Each structure stands twice: as C-alpha cells, then as structure tokens.
mmCIF file of C-alpha atoms in Angstrom:
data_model
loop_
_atom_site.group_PDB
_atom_site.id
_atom_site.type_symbol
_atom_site.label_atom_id
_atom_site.label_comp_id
_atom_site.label_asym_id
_atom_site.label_seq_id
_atom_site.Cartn_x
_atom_site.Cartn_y
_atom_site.Cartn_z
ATOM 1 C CA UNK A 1 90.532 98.901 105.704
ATOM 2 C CA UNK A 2 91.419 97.134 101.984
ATOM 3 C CA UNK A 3 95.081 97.716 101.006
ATOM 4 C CA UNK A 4 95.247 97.498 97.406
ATOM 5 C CA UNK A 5 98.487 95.815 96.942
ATOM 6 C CA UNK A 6 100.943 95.176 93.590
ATOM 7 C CA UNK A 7 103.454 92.308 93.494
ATOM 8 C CA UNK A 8 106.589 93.387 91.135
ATOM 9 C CA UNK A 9 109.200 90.460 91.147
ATOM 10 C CA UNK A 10 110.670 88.687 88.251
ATOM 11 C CA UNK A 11 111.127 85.464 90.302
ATOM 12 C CA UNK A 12 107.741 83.338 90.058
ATOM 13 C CA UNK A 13 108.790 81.374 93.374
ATOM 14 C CA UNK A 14 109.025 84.661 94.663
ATOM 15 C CA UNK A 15 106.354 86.481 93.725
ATOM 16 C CA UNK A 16 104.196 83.138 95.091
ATOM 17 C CA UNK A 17 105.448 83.077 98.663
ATOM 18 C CA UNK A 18 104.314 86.780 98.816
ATOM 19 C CA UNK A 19 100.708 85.850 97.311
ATOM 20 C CA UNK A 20 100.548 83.135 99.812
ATOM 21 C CA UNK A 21 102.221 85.601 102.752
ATOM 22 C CA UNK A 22 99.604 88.448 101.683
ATOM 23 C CA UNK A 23 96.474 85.534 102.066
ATOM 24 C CA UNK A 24 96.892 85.128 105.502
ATOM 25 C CA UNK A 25 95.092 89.404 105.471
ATOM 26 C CA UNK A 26 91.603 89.733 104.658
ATOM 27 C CA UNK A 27 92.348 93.172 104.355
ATOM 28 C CA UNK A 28 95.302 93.116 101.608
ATOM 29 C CA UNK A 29 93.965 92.685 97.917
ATOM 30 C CA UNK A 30 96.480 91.296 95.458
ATOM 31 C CA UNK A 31 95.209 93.587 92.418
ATOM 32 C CA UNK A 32 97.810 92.299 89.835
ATOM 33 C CA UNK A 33 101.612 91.032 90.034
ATOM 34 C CA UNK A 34 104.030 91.557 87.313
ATOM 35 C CA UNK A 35 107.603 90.783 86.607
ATOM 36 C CA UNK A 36 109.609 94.238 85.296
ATOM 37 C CA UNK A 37 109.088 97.478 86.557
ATOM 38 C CA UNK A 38 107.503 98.657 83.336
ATOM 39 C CA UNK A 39 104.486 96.375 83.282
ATOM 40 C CA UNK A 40 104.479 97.921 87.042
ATOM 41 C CA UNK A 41 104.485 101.506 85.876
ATOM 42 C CA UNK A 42 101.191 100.661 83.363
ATOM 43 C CA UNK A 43 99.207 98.965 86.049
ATOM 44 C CA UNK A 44 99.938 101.943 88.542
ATOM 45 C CA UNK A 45 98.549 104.860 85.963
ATOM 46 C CA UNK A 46 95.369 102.411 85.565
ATOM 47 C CA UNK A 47 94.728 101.082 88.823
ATOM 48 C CA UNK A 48 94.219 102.239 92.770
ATOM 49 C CA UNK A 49 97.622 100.893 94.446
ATOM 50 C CA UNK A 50 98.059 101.255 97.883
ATOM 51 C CA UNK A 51 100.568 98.885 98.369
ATOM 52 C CA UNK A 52 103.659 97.679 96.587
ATOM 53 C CA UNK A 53 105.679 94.528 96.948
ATOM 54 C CA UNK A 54 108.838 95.015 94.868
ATOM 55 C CA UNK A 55 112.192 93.836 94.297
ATOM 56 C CA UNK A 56 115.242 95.472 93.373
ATOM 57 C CA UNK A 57 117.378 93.656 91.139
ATOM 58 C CA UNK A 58 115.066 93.060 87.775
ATOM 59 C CA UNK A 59 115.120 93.113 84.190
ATOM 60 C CA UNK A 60 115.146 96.396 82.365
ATOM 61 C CA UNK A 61 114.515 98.769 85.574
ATOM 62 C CA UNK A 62 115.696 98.355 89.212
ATOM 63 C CA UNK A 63 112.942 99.032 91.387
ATOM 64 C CA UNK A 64 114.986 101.647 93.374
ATOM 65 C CA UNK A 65 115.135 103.767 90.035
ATOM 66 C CA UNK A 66 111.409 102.202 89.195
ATOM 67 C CA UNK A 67 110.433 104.328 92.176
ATOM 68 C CA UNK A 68 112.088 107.130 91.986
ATOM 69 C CA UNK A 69 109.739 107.320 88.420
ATOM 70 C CA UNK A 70 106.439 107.862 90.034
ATOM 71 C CA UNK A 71 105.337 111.405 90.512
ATOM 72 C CA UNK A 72 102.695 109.683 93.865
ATOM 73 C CA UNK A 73 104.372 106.341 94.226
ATOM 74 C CA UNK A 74 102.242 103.698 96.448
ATOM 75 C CA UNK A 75 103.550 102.651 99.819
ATOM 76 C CA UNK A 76 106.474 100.341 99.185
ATOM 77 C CA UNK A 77 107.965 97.323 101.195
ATOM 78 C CA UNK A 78 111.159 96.030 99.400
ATOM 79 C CA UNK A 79 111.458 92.706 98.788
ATOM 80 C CA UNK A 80 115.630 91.550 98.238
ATOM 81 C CA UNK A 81 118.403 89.220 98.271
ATOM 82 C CA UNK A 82 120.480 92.213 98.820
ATOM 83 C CA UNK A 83 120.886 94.141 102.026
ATOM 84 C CA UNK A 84 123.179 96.964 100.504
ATOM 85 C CA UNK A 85 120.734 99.134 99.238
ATOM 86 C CA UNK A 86 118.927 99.219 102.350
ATOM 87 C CA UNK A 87 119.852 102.761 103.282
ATOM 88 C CA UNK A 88 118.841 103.996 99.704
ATOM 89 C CA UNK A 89 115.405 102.338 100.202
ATOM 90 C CA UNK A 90 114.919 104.232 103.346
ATOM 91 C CA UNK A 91 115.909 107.439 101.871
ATOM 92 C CA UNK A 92 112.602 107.264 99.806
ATOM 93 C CA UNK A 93 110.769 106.303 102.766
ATOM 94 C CA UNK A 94 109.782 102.985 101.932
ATOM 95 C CA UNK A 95 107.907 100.805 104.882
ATOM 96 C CA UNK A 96 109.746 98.203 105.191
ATOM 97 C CA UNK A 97 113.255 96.105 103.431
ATOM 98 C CA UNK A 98 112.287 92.569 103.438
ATOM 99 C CA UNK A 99 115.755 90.069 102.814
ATOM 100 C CA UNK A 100 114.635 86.954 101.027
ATOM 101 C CA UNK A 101 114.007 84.640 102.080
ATOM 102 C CA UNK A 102 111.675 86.781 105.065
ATOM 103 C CA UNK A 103 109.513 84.449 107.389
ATOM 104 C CA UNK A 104 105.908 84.837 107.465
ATOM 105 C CA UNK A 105 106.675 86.748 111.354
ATOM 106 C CA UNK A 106 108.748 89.135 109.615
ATOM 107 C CA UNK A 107 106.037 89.669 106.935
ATOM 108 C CA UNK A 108 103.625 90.097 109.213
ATOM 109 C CA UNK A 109 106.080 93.342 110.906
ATOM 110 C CA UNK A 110 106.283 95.191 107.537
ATOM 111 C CA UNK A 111 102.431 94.945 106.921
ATOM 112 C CA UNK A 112 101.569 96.488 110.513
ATOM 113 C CA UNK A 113 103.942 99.234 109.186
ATOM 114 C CA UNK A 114 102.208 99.719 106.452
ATOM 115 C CA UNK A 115 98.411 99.995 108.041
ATOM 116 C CA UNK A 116 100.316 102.425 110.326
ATOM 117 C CA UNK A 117 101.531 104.643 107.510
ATOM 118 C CA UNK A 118 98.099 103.912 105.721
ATOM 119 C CA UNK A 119 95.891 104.803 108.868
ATOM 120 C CA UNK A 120 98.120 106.659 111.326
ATOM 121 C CA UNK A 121 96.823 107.192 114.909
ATOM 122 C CA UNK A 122 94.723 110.699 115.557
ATOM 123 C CA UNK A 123 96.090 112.714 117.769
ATOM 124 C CA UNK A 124 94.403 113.106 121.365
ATOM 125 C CA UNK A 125 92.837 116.550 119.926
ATOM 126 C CA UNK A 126 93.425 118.368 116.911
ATOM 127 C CA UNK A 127 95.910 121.470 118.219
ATOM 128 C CA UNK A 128 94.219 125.047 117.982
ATOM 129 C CA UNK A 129 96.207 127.751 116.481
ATOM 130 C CA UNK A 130 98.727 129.347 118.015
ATOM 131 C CA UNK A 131 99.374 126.472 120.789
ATOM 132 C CA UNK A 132 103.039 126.210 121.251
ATOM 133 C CA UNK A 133 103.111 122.396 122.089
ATOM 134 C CA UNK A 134 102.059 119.311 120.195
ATOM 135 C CA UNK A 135 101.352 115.604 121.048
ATOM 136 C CA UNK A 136 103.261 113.111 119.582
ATOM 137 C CA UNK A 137 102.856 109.163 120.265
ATOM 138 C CA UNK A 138 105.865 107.195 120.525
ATOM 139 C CA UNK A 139 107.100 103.206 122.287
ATOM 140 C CA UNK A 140 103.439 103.075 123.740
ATOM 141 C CA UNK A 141 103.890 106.765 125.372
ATOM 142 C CA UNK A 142 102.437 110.217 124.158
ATOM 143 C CA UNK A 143 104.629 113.343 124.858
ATOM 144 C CA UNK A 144 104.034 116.657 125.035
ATOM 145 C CA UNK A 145 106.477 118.587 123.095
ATOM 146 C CA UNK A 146 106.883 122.154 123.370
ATOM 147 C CA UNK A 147 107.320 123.673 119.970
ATOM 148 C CA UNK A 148 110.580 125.802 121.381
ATOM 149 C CA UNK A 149 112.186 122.595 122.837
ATOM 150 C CA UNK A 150 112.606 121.087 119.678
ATOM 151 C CA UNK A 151 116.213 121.830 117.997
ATOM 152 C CA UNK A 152 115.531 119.690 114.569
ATOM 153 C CA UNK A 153 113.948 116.405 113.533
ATOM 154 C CA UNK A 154 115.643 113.541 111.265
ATOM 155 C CA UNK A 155 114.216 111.039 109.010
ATOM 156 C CA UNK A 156 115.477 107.848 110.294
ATOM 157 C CA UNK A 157 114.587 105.005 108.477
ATOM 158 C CA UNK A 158 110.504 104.704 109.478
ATOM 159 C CA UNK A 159 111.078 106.650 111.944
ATOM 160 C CA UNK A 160 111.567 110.418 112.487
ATOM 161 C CA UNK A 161 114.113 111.069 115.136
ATOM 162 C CA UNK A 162 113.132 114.394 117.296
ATOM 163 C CA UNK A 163 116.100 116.070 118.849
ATOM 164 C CA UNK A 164 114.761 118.645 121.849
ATOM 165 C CA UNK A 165 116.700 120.002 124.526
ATOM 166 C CA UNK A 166 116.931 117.453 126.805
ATOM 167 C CA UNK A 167 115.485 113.919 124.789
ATOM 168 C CA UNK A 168 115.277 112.453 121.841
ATOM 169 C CA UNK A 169 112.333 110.348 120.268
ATOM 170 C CA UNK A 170 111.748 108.168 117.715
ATOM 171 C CA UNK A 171 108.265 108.304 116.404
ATOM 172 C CA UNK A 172 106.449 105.789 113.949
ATOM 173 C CA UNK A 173 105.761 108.434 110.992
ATOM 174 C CA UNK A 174 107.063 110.558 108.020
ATOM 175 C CA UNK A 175 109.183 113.175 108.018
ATOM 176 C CA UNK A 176 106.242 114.989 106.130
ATOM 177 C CA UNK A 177 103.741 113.870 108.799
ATOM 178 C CA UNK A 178 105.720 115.506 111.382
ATOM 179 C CA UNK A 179 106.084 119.301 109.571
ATOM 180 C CA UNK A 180 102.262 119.497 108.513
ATOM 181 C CA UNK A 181 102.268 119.201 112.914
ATOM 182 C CA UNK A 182 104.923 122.115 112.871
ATOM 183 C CA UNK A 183 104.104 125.771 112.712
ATOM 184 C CA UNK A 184 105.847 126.768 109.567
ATOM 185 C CA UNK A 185 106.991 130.380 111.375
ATOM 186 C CA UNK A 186 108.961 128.816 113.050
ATOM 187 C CA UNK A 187 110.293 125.697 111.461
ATOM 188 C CA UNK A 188 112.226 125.205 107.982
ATOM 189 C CA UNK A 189 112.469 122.243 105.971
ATOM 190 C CA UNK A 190 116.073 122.700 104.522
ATOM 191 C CA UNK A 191 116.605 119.193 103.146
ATOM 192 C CA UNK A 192 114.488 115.737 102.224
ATOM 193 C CA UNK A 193 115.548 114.147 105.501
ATOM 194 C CA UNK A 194 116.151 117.417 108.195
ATOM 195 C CA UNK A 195 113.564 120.085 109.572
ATOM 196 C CA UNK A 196 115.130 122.531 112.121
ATOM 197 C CA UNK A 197 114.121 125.206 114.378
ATOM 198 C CA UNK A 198 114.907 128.681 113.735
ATOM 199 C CA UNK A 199 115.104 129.887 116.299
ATOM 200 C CA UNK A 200 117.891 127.034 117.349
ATOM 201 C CA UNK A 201 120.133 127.995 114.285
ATOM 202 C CA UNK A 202 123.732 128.805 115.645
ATOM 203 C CA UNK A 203 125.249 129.475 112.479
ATOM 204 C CA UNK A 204 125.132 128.963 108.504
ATOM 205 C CA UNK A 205 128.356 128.297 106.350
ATOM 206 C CA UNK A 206 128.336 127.419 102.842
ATOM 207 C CA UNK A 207 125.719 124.399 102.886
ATOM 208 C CA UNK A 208 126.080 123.703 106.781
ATOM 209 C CA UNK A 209 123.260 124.872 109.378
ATOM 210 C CA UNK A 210 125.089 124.268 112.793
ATOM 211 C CA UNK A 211 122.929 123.872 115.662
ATOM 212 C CA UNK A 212 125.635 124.288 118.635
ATOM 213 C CA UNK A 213 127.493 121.330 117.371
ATOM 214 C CA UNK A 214 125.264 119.705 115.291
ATOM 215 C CA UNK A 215 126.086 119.937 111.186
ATOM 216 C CA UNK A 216 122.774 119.405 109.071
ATOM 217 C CA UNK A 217 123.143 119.485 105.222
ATOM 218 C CA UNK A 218 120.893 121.984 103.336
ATOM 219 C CA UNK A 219 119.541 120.118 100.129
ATOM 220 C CA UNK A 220 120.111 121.784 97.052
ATOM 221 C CA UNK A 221 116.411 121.770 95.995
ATOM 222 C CA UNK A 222 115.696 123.621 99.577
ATOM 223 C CA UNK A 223 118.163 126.006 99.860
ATOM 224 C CA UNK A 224 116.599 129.163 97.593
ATOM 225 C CA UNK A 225 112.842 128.899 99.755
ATOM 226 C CA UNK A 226 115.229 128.225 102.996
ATOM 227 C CA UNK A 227 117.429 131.092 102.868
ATOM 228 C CA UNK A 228 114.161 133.312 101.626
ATOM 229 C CA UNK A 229 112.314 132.198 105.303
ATOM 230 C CA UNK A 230 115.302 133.663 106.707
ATOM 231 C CA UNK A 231 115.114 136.908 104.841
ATOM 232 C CA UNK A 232 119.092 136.294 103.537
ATOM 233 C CA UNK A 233 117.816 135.863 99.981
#
C-alpha cells in the first residue's frame, strides 16, 4: 500500500522532522509540502492525496477552516502546539492530533491509524440481506451484534462508540463505516456524530430524541430526511 501524503506547515523545522518521521515508511510518499493552506488547496485539486500532515495555526487560513474547504478532503493527522482544538479536529474525523513536539513512537501510532482508516479490516463474511446481526472487530475481539440490541452509536474521536442493551464498544472506524453496515429500515442518521435505532426511540421534543434517558441532538442538516423516515413530515 503507497500513502500519498502532503506536508502543510509554515514552520521549516517542522515540516523537516515530519519528512524525516515519514522516511522511516516505505510505504508513505511525501508528494509535495507547502507552507499556507492555499498552496495546499492547489496541490490537492492537481494531485492524488491520501494523506495530510497539517498544522493549525498558519498564515492566511487555519487548517481547521482549510479543511472544512474541501468538498473530499484527504485523511488528516493534525500536527500542533495547541491542544485546544483537539475536540474540533475530531469532529471532522481526522486520524490523529499530533502535539509538537510528537516523538517518532507517537508518530508511528497516528500512521497505523491511518493504514487502518486507509485499508480497514474485511469482515469475516460479507452479511446477506436480511440478517439481523453484524460482525464488528474491536480490542483484538469480534462481536456479534444483533441489529435490535443496538440503541444508537456515537462518533467518539476515532472511534465509534456502540451503545446496545447490555455493552458498549468502541470500534476502530467511522461513523460512516458503521451505517453503510446498518440496515437503513431500521436505523436513522439524525446528526454528523449520532445514528439511533428506531425502534429504541422513547420520545422526540423539539431537537431532542430520548432513548429512555439518553438525550441525542438532531443536526439541523438531518432533521427534514429524519423526521420524513419517521413518517412525521
């Protein structure tokens, strides 16, 4: 596998340590590195990116905002002197947040992340239709979950936190990984970082979906389709 990677720093000491972090991997290709966010933004509509190494605080455009630009942004690992905007990072699912200055060990974390995310783990067996479970791998374990055990699923950081009736677990993928598994009958998406049963729904006011006491958010952007799946429209 060849990971296509982009440096994006405006620090040249910076934006070294990563080229001579990223040369320990064969399989990482440092296509270009730039300094603004712009510069960034041309290389990305002319070249195959897979990866992208990118700090926060630079000239012109932060590369939170940078990201939220791209219409199919790369992968992303953030690259920082600041640790309070890791919970906005996470929010547009980057990889990994990387606090300069990050040892090689902690580099070496985020890029297993990222050939995770790049080439996830098949399944045991691709589900037939209509099966009401699904596998789902997780801390070196694969469980069975059974589609009606499931009360709603969380994006958590790179992980997607799956509430059932009686567990919870933290899987290694996307939010979006985890509904394509889903059958959409019975599962909504009703905001960028909840899915919920249906069938588990207690009770809807104003913006709230309770499940028993559980309050998830329904996202603006979600809410028309949402309340259409549920016939209320």
């Amino acid at each position: 596998m060849t990971i296509r990677s982009l440096i994006v720093d405006d620090e040249p000491i910076a934006s070294d340590i990563l080229q001579k972090y990223c040369a320990h991997f064969p399989e990482i290709v440092v296509v270009e590195s730039c300094g603004n966010a712009l510069d960034a933004k041309r290389i990305i509509e002319r070249l195959q990116i897979d990866l992208l190494f990118l700090d926060i605080n630079m000239p012109i455009l932060d590369g939170l905002s940078f990201m939220k630009t791209l219409a199919k942004p790369p992968l992303v690992v953030f690259t920082t002197a600041y640790k309070e905007f890791a919970h906005s990072a996470f929010d547009i699912d980057a990889v990994d947040y990387l606090l300069k200055p990050f040892s090689l060990e902690r580099f070496i974390v985020a890029i297993d992340k990222a050939k995770r995310k790049l080439n996830p783990p098949s399944l045991p067996a691709e589900m037939p239709a209509g099966s009401n479970h699904t596998f789902i791998k997780s801390e070196g374990k694969i469980y069975q979950l059974y589609f009606n055990e499931i009360s709603y699923a969380e994006a958590n950081g790179n992980n997607v936190r799956i509430v059932t009736d009686g567990s919870t677990i933290n899987p290694v993928m996307t939010l979006n990984s985890l509904e394509d598994l889903l059958p959409k009958k019975q599962f909504a998406r009703l905001h960028r970082s909840f899915i919920v049963n249906k069938n588990k729904i207690t009770h809807i006011e104003g913006n709230r979906v309770f499940i028993k006491t559980k309050e998830i958010p329904v996202g603006a952007s979600y809410k028309d389709d949402f309340m259409d799946e549920l016939g209320l429209k």
